[in-house]
CSV table of N, CA and C in Angstrom, one decimal:
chain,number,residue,atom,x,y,z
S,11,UNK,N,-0.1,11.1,-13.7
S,11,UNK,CA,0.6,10.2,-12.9
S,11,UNK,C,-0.2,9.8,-11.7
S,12,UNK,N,-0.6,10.5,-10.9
S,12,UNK,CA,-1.9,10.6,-9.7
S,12,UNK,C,-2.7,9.3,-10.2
S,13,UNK,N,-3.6,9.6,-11.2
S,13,UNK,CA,-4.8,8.8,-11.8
S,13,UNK,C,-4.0,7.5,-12.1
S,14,UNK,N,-3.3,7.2,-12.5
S,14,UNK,CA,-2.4,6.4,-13.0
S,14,UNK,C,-2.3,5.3,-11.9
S,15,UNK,N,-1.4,6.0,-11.2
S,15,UNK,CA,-1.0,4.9,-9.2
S,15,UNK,C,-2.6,4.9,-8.6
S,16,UNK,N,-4.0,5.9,-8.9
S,16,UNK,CA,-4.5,5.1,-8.1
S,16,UNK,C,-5.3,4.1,-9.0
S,17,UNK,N,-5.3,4.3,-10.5
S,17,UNK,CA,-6.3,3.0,-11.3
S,17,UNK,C,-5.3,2.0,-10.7
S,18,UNK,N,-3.7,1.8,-10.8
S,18,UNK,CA,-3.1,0.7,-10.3
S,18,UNK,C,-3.3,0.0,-9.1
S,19,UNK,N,-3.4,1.2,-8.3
S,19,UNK,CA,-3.9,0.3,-6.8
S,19,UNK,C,-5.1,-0.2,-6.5
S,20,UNK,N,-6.3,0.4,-7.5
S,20,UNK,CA,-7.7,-0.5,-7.4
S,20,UNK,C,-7.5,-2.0,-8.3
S,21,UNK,N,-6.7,-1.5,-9.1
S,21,UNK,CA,-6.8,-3.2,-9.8
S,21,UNK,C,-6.2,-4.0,-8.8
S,22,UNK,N,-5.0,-3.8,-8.3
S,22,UNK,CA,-4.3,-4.0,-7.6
S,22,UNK,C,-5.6,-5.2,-6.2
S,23,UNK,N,-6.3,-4.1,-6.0
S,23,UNK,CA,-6.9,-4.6,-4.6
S,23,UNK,C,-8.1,-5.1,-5.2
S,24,UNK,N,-9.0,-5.2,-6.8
S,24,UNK,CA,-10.0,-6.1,-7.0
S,24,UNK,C,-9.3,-7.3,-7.0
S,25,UNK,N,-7.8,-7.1,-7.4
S,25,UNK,CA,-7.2,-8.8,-8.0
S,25,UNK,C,-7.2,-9.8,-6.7
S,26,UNK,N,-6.5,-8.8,-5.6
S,26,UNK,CA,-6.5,-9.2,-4.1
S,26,UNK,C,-7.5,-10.2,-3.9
S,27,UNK,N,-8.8,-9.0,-4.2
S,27,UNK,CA,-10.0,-9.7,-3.7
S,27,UNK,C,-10.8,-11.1,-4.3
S,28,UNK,N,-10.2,-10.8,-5.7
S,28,UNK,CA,-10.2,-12.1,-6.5
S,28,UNK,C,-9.9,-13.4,-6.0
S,29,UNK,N,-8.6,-12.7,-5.6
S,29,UNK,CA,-7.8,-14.2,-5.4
S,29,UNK,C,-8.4,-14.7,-4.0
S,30,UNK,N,-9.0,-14.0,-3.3
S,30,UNK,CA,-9.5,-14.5,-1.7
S,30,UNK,C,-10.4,-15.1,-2.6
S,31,UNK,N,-11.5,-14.8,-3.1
S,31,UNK,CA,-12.7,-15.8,-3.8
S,31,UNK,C,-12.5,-17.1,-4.4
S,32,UNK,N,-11.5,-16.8,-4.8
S,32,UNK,CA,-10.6,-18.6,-5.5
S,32,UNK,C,-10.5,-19.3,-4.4
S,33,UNK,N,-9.9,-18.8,-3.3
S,33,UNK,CA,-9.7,-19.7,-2.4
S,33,UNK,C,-10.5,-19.9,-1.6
S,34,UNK,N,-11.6,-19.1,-1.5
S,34,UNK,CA,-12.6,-19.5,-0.3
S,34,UNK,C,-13.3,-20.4,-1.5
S,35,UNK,N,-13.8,-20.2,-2.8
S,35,UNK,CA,-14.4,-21.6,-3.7
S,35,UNK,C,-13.2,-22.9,-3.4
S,36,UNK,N,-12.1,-23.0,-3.8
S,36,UNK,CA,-11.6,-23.8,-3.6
S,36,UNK,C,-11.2,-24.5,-1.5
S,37,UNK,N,-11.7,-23.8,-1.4
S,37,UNK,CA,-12.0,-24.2,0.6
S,37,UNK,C,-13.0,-25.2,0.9
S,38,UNK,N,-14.3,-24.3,-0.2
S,38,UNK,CA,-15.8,-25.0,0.3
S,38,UNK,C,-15.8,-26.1,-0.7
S,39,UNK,N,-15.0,-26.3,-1.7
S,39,UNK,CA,-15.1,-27.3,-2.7
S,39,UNK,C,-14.9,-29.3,-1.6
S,40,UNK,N,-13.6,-28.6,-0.8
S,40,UNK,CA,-14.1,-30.0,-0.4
S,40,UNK,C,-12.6,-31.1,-0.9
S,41,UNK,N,-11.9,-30.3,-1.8
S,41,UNK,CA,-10.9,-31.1,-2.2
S,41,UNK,C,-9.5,-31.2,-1.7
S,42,UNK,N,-9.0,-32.3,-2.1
S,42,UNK,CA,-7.5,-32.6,-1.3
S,42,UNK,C,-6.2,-31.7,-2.1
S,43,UNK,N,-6.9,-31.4,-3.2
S,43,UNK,CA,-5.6,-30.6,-3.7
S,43,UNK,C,-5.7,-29.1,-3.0
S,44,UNK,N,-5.0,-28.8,-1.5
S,44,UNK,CA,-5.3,-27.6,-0.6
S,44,UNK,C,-3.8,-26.6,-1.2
S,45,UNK,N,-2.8,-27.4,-2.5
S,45,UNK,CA,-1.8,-26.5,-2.7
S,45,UNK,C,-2.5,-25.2,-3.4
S,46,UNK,N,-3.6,-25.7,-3.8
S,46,UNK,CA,-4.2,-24.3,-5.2
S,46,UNK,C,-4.7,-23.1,-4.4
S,47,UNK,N,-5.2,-24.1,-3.1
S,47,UNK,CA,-5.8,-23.2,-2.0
S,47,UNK,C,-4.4,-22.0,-1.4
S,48,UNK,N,-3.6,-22.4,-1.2
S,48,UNK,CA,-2.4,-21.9,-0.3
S,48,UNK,C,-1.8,-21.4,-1.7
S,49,UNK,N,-1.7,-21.1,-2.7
S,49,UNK,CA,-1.1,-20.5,-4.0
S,49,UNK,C,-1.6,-19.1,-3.9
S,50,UNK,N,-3.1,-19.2,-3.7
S,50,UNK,CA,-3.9,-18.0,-4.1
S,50,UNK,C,-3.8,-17.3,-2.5
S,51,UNK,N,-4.2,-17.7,-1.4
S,51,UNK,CA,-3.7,-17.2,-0.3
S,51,UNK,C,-2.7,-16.6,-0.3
S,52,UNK,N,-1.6,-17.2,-0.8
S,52,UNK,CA,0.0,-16.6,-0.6
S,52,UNK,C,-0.2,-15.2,-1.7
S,53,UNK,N,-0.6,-15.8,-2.8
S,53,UNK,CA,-0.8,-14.1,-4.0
S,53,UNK,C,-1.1,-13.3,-3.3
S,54,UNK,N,-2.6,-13.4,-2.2
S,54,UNK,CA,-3.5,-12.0,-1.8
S,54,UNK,C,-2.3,-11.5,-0.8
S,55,UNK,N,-1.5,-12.3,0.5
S,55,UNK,CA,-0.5,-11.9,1.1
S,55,UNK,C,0.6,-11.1,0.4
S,56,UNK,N,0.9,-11.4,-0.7
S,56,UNK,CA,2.3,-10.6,-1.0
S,56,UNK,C,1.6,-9.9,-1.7
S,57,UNK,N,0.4,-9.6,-2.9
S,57,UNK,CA,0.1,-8.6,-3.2
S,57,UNK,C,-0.3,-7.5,-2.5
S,58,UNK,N,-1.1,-8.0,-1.0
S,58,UNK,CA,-1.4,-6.6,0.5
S,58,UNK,C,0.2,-6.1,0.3
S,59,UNK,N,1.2,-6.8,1.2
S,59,UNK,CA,2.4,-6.4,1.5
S,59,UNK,C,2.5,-5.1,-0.1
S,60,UNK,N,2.5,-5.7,-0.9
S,60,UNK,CA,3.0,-5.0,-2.3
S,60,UNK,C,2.3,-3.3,-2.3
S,61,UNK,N,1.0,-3.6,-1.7
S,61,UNK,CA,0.3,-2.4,-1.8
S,61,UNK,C,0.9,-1.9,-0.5
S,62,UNK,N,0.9,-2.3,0.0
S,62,UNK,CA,1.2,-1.5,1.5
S,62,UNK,C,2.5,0.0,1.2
S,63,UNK,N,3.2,-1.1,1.0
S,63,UNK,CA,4.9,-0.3,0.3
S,63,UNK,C,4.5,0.6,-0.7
S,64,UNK,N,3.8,0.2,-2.0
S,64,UNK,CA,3.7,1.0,-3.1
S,64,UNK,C,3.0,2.6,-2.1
S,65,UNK,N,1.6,1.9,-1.7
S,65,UNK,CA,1.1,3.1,-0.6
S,65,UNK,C,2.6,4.2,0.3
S,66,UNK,N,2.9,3.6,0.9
S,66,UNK,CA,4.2,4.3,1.8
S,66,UNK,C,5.3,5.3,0.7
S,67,UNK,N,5.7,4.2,-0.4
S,67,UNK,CA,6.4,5.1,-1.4
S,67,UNK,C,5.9,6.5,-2.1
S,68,UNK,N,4.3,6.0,-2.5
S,68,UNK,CA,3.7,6.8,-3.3
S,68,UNK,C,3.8,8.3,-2.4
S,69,UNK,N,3.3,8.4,-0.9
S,69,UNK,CA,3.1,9.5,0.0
S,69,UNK,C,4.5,10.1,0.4
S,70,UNK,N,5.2,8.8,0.4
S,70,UNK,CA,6.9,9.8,0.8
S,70,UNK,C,7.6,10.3,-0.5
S,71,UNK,N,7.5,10.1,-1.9
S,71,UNK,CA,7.9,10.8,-2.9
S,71,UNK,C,6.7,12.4,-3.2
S,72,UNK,N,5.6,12.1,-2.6
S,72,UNK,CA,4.3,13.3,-3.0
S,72,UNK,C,4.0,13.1,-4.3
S,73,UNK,N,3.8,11.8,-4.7
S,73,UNK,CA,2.6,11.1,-5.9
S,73,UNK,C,1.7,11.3,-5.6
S,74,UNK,N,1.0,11.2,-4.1
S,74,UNK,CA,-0.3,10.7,-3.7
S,74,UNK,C,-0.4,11.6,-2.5
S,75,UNK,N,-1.3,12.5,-2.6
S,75,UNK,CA,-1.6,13.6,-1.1
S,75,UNK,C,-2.6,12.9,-0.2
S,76,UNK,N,-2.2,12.9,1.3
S,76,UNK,CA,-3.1,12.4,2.3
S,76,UNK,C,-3.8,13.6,2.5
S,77,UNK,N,-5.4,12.9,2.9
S,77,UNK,CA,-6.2,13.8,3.3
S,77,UNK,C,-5.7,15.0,4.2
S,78,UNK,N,-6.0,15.9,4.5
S,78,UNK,CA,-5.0,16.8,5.6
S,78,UNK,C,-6.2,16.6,6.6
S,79,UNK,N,-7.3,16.4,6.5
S,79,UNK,CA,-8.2,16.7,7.5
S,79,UNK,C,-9.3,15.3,7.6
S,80,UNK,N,-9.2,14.2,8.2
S,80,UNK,CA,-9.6,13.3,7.7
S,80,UNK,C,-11.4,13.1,8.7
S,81,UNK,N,-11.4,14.2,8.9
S,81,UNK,CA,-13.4,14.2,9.4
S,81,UNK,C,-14.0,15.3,9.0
């Protein structure tokens, strides 16, 4: 289950990062169609949010252990 929620959450945050790349190509591209730009922006926004939650849920059920000592 562990391995599971965290392969989820890396795909989760390459897709993120994907989607910022679409839109910074489609930024430097130069074109009037700025809806495709603000589609993929909005994905990376509600996918963060999505992770945020899933993160908060995962630690308050004890899916996912925080470091106890983080230095």
């Amino acid at each position: 289950m562990q391995i599971a929620l965290k392969l989820l959450l890396v795909a989760l945050l390459l897709f993120i990062v994907f989607n910022l790349g679409r839109a910074l190509l489609l930024m430097l591209k130069d074109n009037s169609g700025s809806h495709n730009m603000s589609q993929y922006l909005g994905r990376r926004v509600a996918l963060s949010a999505f992770v945020v939650v899933l993160l908060i849920l995962a630690l308050m059920g004890g899916w996912l252990q925080p470091n106890p000592r983080p230095y």
